[in-house]
Amino acid sequence: MSDPYKTLGVTKGATGAEIKSAFRKLAKKNHPDQNPNDPNAKERFSKINNAYDVLGDSEKRGQFDRGEIDAAGNPVHPGFAGGASGAGGFGGFGRGGHQQGGGFSSQGFGAEDILKEMFGGRGAGGFGQQARGGFGQQGGAGAGRGNVPKGEDVEGKVAVTLEDVVAGRKVSVKLKDGRTLAVSLPKGVKDGQTIRLKGQGSASPYGGASGDAKIDVKFVVHPLFKVDGNNLRYDAPIHLHEAFLGTKVKIPTLSGRINLTVPPKSNSGTTMRVPGKGLPGKSKAGDLLVTFQIHFPDKAEPELEALMTKWASEGRPPLEIK
């Protein structure tokens, strides 16, 4: 059985903190999930656990230093150096590296807690059906990886047009790690929303699931439409005579132009709703809200000027502000 001090690479005068730090570094480096192609990784990892089982417990460490227990934590009896595994001790390895004997001691041993902290809740060397700090016949490297820490999330940003959103097009997103993904925009996506793509982040260094890709979506400002939730707003310019007499005008939408009836005597600021011509929603599309804005012609209109002059001369009362 190896000397636990040599196994952890510390001196006999090392402090408890130094021993713990050495164990953490070696356990992380030699973990079987970190070394899936190394057939000796399991045995090294178990030796490291075994060494910390002894040195990580001040009482056991004292017993070992006094020669009362061996490197496996078993009592040393006269004439039986390196005796069989005692109750609560950590068994050695027989032929072929198979573990013989008990599990970790339940008295003051901290390796399991440290490994849980390091590897996302797993016990000391425990994967699925792994037994007593080793690997059971059904375990093996990679078993029970649902509890292994996953890889890091990777961020990305994408600017999309309103036409992209309405058409449900795939957009190209460049992630911060340099990769480019083709992403389908979800129905009802919002400006400023973060889309999470599971498993598209960085690979886990421990053999667990990959992280996620987090995509921040930004709508490109449209020259005609303003976004209002799932609705779109559009200011439609009309002439004075069209507002007074009523007419039909062609209104742009994100899927083509449509005809819209302007009611007679429509004041500037009158808004009409066109159902289903807004942005896609999770259950239904939003609406297009068309607001009429009266525009006067740029060129001179003598007849219009004469009519306005006549109205002014008739002393019409000022409009009441409500």
Short mmCIF file of C-alpha atoms in Angstrom, two decimals:
data_model
loop_
_atom_site.label_atom_id
_atom_site.label_comp_id
_atom_site.label_asym_id
_atom_site.label_seq_id
_atom_site.Cartn_x
_atom_site.Cartn_y
_atom_site.Cartn_z
CA MET A 1 0.00 0.00 0.00
CA SER A 2 1.39 3.38 -1.00
CA ASP A 3 2.36 5.97 1.58
CA PRO A 4 -0.58 8.43 1.66
CA TYR A 5 1.80 11.38 2.07
CA LYS A 6 3.63 10.40 -1.13
CA THR A 7 0.34 9.72 -2.90
CA LEU A 8 -0.88 13.27 -2.20
CA GLY A 9 2.59 14.76 -2.65
CA VAL A 10 2.72 16.44 0.77
CA THR A 11 5.16 16.26 3.68
CA LYS A 12 4.37 14.88 7.12
CA GLY A 13 4.36 18.42 8.46
CA ALA A 14 1.67 19.59 5.99
CA THR A 15 -1.32 21.40 7.40
CA GLY A 16 -4.88 20.18 6.98
CA ALA A 17 -5.55 22.94 4.42
CA GLU A 18 -2.48 21.91 2.39
CA ILE A 19 -3.60 18.28 2.40
CA LYS A 20 -7.10 19.23 1.32
CA SER A 21 -5.77 21.46 -1.47
CA ALA A 22 -3.45 18.71 -2.73
CA PHE A 23 -6.33 16.21 -2.72
CA ARG A 24 -8.63 18.55 -4.70
CA LYS A 25 -6.03 19.12 -7.40
CA LEU A 26 -5.14 15.46 -7.78
CA ALA A 27 -8.76 14.26 -7.66
CA LYS A 28 -9.78 16.68 -10.39
CA LYS A 29 -6.78 15.83 -12.57
CA ASN A 30 -7.07 12.06 -12.18
CA HIS A 31 -10.84 11.68 -12.21
CA PRO A 32 -11.84 8.81 -14.56
CA ASP A 33 -14.21 11.04 -16.50
CA GLN A 34 -11.26 13.28 -17.23
CA ASN A 35 -9.24 10.31 -18.48
CA PRO A 36 -11.70 8.03 -20.33
CA ASN A 37 -8.93 6.35 -22.37
CA ASP A 38 -6.60 5.66 -19.45
CA PRO A 39 -7.21 2.15 -18.00
CA ASN A 40 -5.21 3.06 -14.87
CA ALA A 41 -7.24 6.16 -14.04
CA LYS A 42 -9.70 4.35 -11.77
CA GLU A 43 -6.94 2.84 -9.65
CA ARG A 44 -5.08 6.17 -9.33
CA PHE A 45 -8.28 7.93 -8.38
CA SER A 46 -9.05 5.33 -5.72
CA LYS A 47 -5.55 5.61 -4.25
CA ILE A 48 -5.95 9.36 -4.01
CA ASN A 49 -9.31 8.93 -2.23
CA ASN A 50 -7.76 6.33 0.06
CA ALA A 51 -4.86 8.62 0.96
CA TYR A 52 -7.21 11.46 1.82
CA ASP A 53 -9.39 9.09 3.82
CA VAL A 54 -6.45 8.69 6.17
CA LEU A 55 -4.80 12.12 6.10
CA GLY A 56 -7.98 14.15 5.82
CA ASP A 57 -9.15 12.91 9.23
CA SER A 58 -6.96 14.26 12.05
CA GLU A 59 -7.64 11.21 14.26
CA LYS A 60 -6.77 8.72 11.51
CA ARG A 61 -3.74 10.76 10.53
CA GLY A 62 -2.45 10.57 14.08
CA GLN A 63 -3.06 6.83 14.20
CA PHE A 64 -1.17 6.36 10.93
CA ASP A 65 1.74 8.49 12.09
CA ARG A 66 1.95 6.39 15.28
CA GLY A 67 1.83 3.16 13.27
CA GLU A 68 -1.55 2.11 14.69
CA ILE A 69 -3.23 1.84 11.27
CA ASP A 70 -1.86 1.17 7.82
CA ALA A 71 -2.21 3.27 4.66
CA ALA A 72 -5.60 1.67 4.01
CA GLY A 73 -6.86 2.75 7.43
CA ASN A 74 -6.83 -0.81 8.81
CA PRO A 75 -5.59 -1.61 12.33
CA VAL A 76 -2.03 -2.91 12.39
CA HIS A 77 -1.75 -6.04 14.55
CA PRO A 78 1.57 -7.61 15.48
CA GLY A 79 2.55 -10.08 12.78
CA PHE A 80 -0.24 -8.91 10.44
CA ALA A 81 1.11 -5.86 8.65
CA GLY A 82 -1.36 -4.63 6.10
CA GLY A 83 -4.21 -6.72 7.51
CA ALA A 84 -7.64 -7.20 5.98
CA SER A 85 -9.95 -4.27 5.55
CA GLY A 86 -11.52 -3.23 8.79
CA ALA A 87 -15.05 -2.04 9.31
CA GLY A 88 -15.48 1.33 7.76
CA GLY A 89 -12.04 1.18 6.15
CA PHE A 90 -11.35 1.48 2.44
CA GLY A 91 -10.51 -1.88 0.87
CA GLY A 92 -7.42 -2.50 -1.17
CA PHE A 93 -7.22 -3.84 -4.68
CA GLY A 94 -6.76 -7.52 -5.46
CA ARG A 95 -5.71 -9.02 -8.74
CA GLY A 96 -6.87 -7.09 -11.75
CA GLY A 97 -7.36 -3.97 -9.62
CA HIS A 98 -10.75 -5.08 -8.19
CA GLN A 99 -11.56 -3.58 -4.86
CA GLN A 100 -11.77 -5.86 -1.81
CA GLY A 101 -13.46 -4.69 1.33
CA GLY A 102 -15.50 -1.86 2.68
CA GLY A 103 -16.37 1.67 1.70
CA PHE A 104 -15.38 5.05 3.02
CA SER A 105 -15.32 5.53 6.76
CA SER A 106 -18.34 7.34 8.13
CA GLN A 107 -16.33 9.03 10.87
CA GLY A 108 -15.11 12.47 9.91
CA PHE A 109 -14.11 11.68 6.32
CA GLY A 110 -14.47 14.71 4.07
CA ALA A 111 -13.46 13.43 0.60
CA GLU A 112 -17.05 12.68 -0.38
CA ASP A 113 -18.19 16.20 0.46
CA ILE A 114 -15.30 17.68 -1.49
CA LEU A 115 -16.06 15.53 -4.53
CA LYS A 116 -19.73 16.46 -4.36
CA GLU A 117 -18.67 20.10 -4.47
CA MET A 118 -16.28 19.47 -7.37
CA PHE A 119 -18.45 17.19 -9.47
CA GLY A 120 -21.96 18.46 -9.01
CA GLY A 121 -23.37 16.34 -6.20
CA ARG A 122 -21.76 12.94 -6.85
CA GLY A 123 -20.27 11.03 -3.97
CA ALA A 124 -16.59 10.18 -3.67
CA GLY A 125 -15.92 8.31 -6.87
CA GLY A 126 -19.61 7.38 -7.17
CA PHE A 127 -21.05 7.11 -10.71
CA GLY A 128 -24.37 5.35 -11.19
CA GLN A 129 -23.65 1.82 -9.99
CA GLN A 130 -20.06 2.48 -8.88
CA ALA A 131 -19.29 0.75 -5.61
CA ARG A 132 -17.21 1.93 -2.66
CA GLY A 133 -15.19 4.60 -4.40
CA GLY A 134 -14.34 2.35 -7.37
CA PHE A 135 -16.28 1.52 -10.52
CA GLY A 136 -18.93 -1.17 -10.32
CA GLN A 137 -19.55 -3.59 -13.14
CA GLN A 138 -22.50 -1.59 -14.33
CA GLY A 139 -20.95 1.83 -13.71
CA GLY A 140 -17.87 2.39 -15.79
CA ALA A 141 -16.54 5.75 -16.83
CA GLY A 142 -19.39 8.00 -17.84
CA ALA A 143 -22.19 6.16 -16.02
CA GLY A 144 -24.68 8.44 -14.28
CA ARG A 145 -23.50 11.50 -16.17
CA GLY A 146 -26.74 13.32 -15.53
CA ASN A 147 -25.16 14.67 -12.33
CA VAL A 148 -21.82 15.60 -13.88
CA PRO A 149 -21.25 19.36 -14.20
CA LYS A 150 -22.24 20.50 -17.66
CA GLY A 151 -20.17 22.72 -19.92
CA GLU A 152 -20.26 26.50 -19.86
CA ASP A 153 -22.98 28.48 -21.63
CA VAL A 154 -21.91 30.47 -24.69
CA GLU A 155 -23.45 33.83 -25.56
CA GLY A 156 -24.28 35.36 -28.91
CA LYS A 157 -26.24 38.26 -30.40
CA VAL A 158 -28.34 38.54 -33.53
CA ALA A 159 -30.12 41.45 -35.21
CA VAL A 160 -33.26 40.40 -37.07
CA THR A 161 -35.62 42.28 -39.36
CA LEU A 162 -39.37 42.31 -38.85
CA GLU A 163 -39.63 40.49 -42.17
CA ASP A 164 -37.44 37.70 -40.72
CA VAL A 165 -39.77 37.44 -37.74
CA VAL A 166 -42.97 37.30 -39.80
CA ALA A 167 -41.55 34.81 -42.30
CA GLY A 168 -40.10 32.60 -39.54
CA ARG A 169 -36.74 32.51 -41.30
CA LYS A 170 -33.60 30.92 -39.94
CA VAL A 171 -31.00 33.51 -39.01
CA SER A 172 -27.24 33.13 -38.76
CA VAL A 173 -25.82 33.74 -35.28
CA LYS A 174 -22.11 34.05 -34.47
CA LEU A 175 -21.28 32.89 -30.96
CA LYS A 176 -18.52 34.36 -28.81
CA ASP A 177 -16.50 31.15 -29.17
CA GLY A 178 -16.31 31.73 -32.94
CA ARG A 179 -18.90 29.19 -34.03
CA THR A 180 -21.84 30.13 -36.28
CA LEU A 181 -25.30 28.64 -35.81
CA ALA A 182 -28.40 28.72 -38.01
CA VAL A 183 -31.23 29.52 -35.59
CA SER A 184 -34.98 29.28 -36.15
CA LEU A 185 -36.74 32.16 -34.44
CA PRO A 186 -39.42 30.89 -32.04
CA LYS A 187 -43.00 31.94 -32.57
CA GLY A 188 -43.77 35.07 -30.59
CA VAL A 189 -40.12 36.13 -30.19
CA LYS A 190 -39.76 39.60 -28.64
CA ASP A 191 -37.27 42.40 -29.10
CA GLY A 192 -34.60 41.97 -26.42
CA GLN A 193 -35.53 38.34 -25.68
CA THR A 194 -32.82 35.77 -24.91
CA ILE A 195 -33.22 32.44 -26.67
CA ARG A 196 -31.64 29.42 -24.97
CA LEU A 197 -30.47 26.56 -27.20
CA LYS A 198 -29.81 23.47 -25.08
CA GLY A 199 -26.59 21.61 -25.71
CA GLN A 200 -25.13 24.20 -28.10
CA GLY A 201 -22.64 25.63 -25.61
CA SER A 202 -19.19 24.43 -24.57
CA ALA A 203 -18.46 20.76 -23.95
CA SER A 204 -18.14 19.65 -20.32
CA PRO A 205 -14.54 18.94 -19.26
CA TYR A 206 -15.95 16.25 -16.93
CA GLY A 207 -17.80 14.31 -19.62
CA GLY A 208 -21.21 15.74 -18.73
CA ALA A 209 -23.74 17.48 -20.95
CA SER A 210 -22.67 20.43 -23.05
CA GLY A 211 -23.70 23.91 -21.95
CA ASP A 212 -26.33 26.02 -23.70
CA ALA A 213 -26.13 28.79 -26.27
CA LYS A 214 -27.83 32.00 -25.09
CA ILE A 215 -28.83 34.24 -28.01
CA ASP A 216 -29.86 37.86 -27.42
CA VAL A 217 -32.36 38.93 -30.10
CA LYS A 218 -32.52 42.54 -31.25
CA PHE A 219 -35.07 43.84 -33.77
CA VAL A 220 -33.68 46.07 -36.52
CA VAL A 221 -35.48 49.43 -36.60
CA HIS A 222 -37.97 49.38 -39.49
CA PRO A 223 -38.40 52.44 -41.74
CA LEU A 224 -42.21 52.16 -41.75
CA PHE A 225 -43.42 50.25 -38.71
CA LYS A 226 -43.05 50.64 -34.96
CA VAL A 227 -43.28 47.57 -32.74
CA ASP A 228 -45.90 47.64 -29.97
CA GLY A 229 -45.86 44.19 -28.35
CA ASN A 230 -47.15 41.87 -31.08
CA ASN A 231 -48.81 44.79 -32.82
CA LEU A 232 -47.29 47.07 -35.44
CA ARG A 233 -48.03 50.78 -35.80
CA TYR A 234 -47.99 52.67 -39.10
CA ASP A 235 -48.65 56.36 -39.77
CA ALA A 236 -50.54 56.69 -43.08
CA PRO A 237 -50.32 60.08 -44.81
CA ILE A 238 -53.57 61.25 -46.47
CA HIS A 239 -54.65 64.48 -48.17
CA LEU A 240 -57.16 66.88 -46.65
CA HIS A 241 -59.83 66.08 -49.23
CA GLU A 242 -59.33 62.32 -48.66
CA ALA A 243 -59.81 62.79 -44.94
CA PHE A 244 -62.93 64.92 -45.49
CA LEU A 245 -64.63 62.94 -48.25
CA GLY A 246 -63.31 59.46 -47.42
CA THR A 247 -61.37 57.25 -49.79
CA LYS A 248 -59.47 54.00 -50.22
CA VAL A 249 -55.69 53.97 -49.77
CA LYS A 250 -53.03 51.29 -50.24
CA ILE A 251 -51.35 50.44 -46.95
CA PRO A 252 -48.05 48.53 -46.70
CA THR A 253 -47.81 45.46 -44.48
CA LEU A 254 -44.96 43.02 -43.89
CA SER A 255 -46.63 40.57 -46.28
CA GLY A 256 -47.63 42.99 -49.06
CA ARG A 257 -49.90 45.98 -49.65
CA ILE A 258 -53.62 46.00 -48.83
CA ASN A 259 -56.51 48.40 -49.51
CA LEU A 260 -57.89 50.27 -46.51
CA THR A 261 -61.03 52.40 -46.43
CA VAL A 262 -60.67 55.88 -44.93
CA PRO A 263 -64.07 56.90 -43.44
CA PRO A 264 -65.38 60.40 -44.36
CA LYS A 265 -64.40 63.22 -42.01
CA SER A 266 -61.48 61.28 -40.51
CA ASN A 267 -59.46 63.54 -38.27
CA SER A 268 -55.69 63.42 -38.21
CA GLY A 269 -54.80 60.85 -35.54
CA THR A 270 -57.71 58.53 -36.26
CA THR A 271 -56.52 54.93 -35.87
CA MET A 272 -57.88 51.84 -37.60
CA ARG A 273 -57.06 48.25 -36.72
CA VAL A 274 -56.16 45.64 -39.34
CA PRO A 275 -56.40 42.21 -37.62
CA GLY A 276 -53.62 39.66 -38.04
CA LYS A 277 -51.15 41.93 -39.85
CA GLY A 278 -48.81 42.40 -36.89
CA LEU A 279 -46.07 40.11 -35.60
CA PRO A 280 -46.59 36.39 -34.89
CA GLY A 281 -47.60 35.52 -31.34
CA LYS A 282 -47.55 32.25 -29.44
CA SER A 283 -51.28 31.75 -30.00
CA LYS A 284 -52.20 34.31 -32.70
CA ALA A 285 -50.68 37.17 -34.68
CA GLY A 286 -50.89 40.76 -33.56
CA ASP A 287 -52.64 43.55 -35.47
CA LEU A 288 -51.55 46.46 -37.65
CA LEU A 289 -52.66 49.80 -36.17
CA VAL A 290 -52.94 52.43 -38.91
CA THR A 291 -53.06 56.07 -37.82
CA PHE A 292 -54.08 58.68 -40.38
CA GLN A 293 -51.97 61.82 -40.62
CA ILE A 294 -53.28 64.66 -42.80
CA HIS A 295 -50.60 66.05 -45.10
CA PHE A 296 -50.92 69.17 -47.20
CA PRO A 297 -49.53 69.20 -50.74
CA ASP A 298 -46.05 70.65 -51.23
CA LYS A 299 -46.95 72.50 -54.41
CA ALA A 300 -49.31 75.50 -54.51
CA GLU A 301 -53.05 74.65 -54.63
CA PRO A 302 -54.89 77.91 -55.50
CA GLU A 303 -58.36 76.41 -55.10
CA LEU A 304 -57.52 74.96 -51.68
CA GLU A 305 -56.00 78.25 -50.58
CA ALA A 306 -59.11 80.12 -51.76
CA LEU A 307 -61.40 77.75 -49.85
CA MET A 308 -59.34 78.07 -46.66
CA THR A 309 -59.34 81.88 -47.04
CA LYS A 310 -63.14 81.84 -47.44
CA TRP A 311 -63.58 79.68 -44.35
CA ALA A 312 -61.34 81.98 -42.35
CA SER A 313 -63.28 85.05 -43.47
CA GLU A 314 -66.53 83.53 -42.27
CA GLY A 315 -65.29 83.80 -38.71
CA ARG A 316 -65.54 80.13 -37.82
CA PRO A 317 -65.13 79.54 -34.05
CA PRO A 318 -61.86 77.96 -32.88
CA LEU A 319 -61.89 74.24 -32.24
CA GLU A 320 -62.52 73.24 -28.65
CA ILE A 321 -59.57 71.44 -27.06
CA LYS A 322 -60.83 68.45 -25.15
#
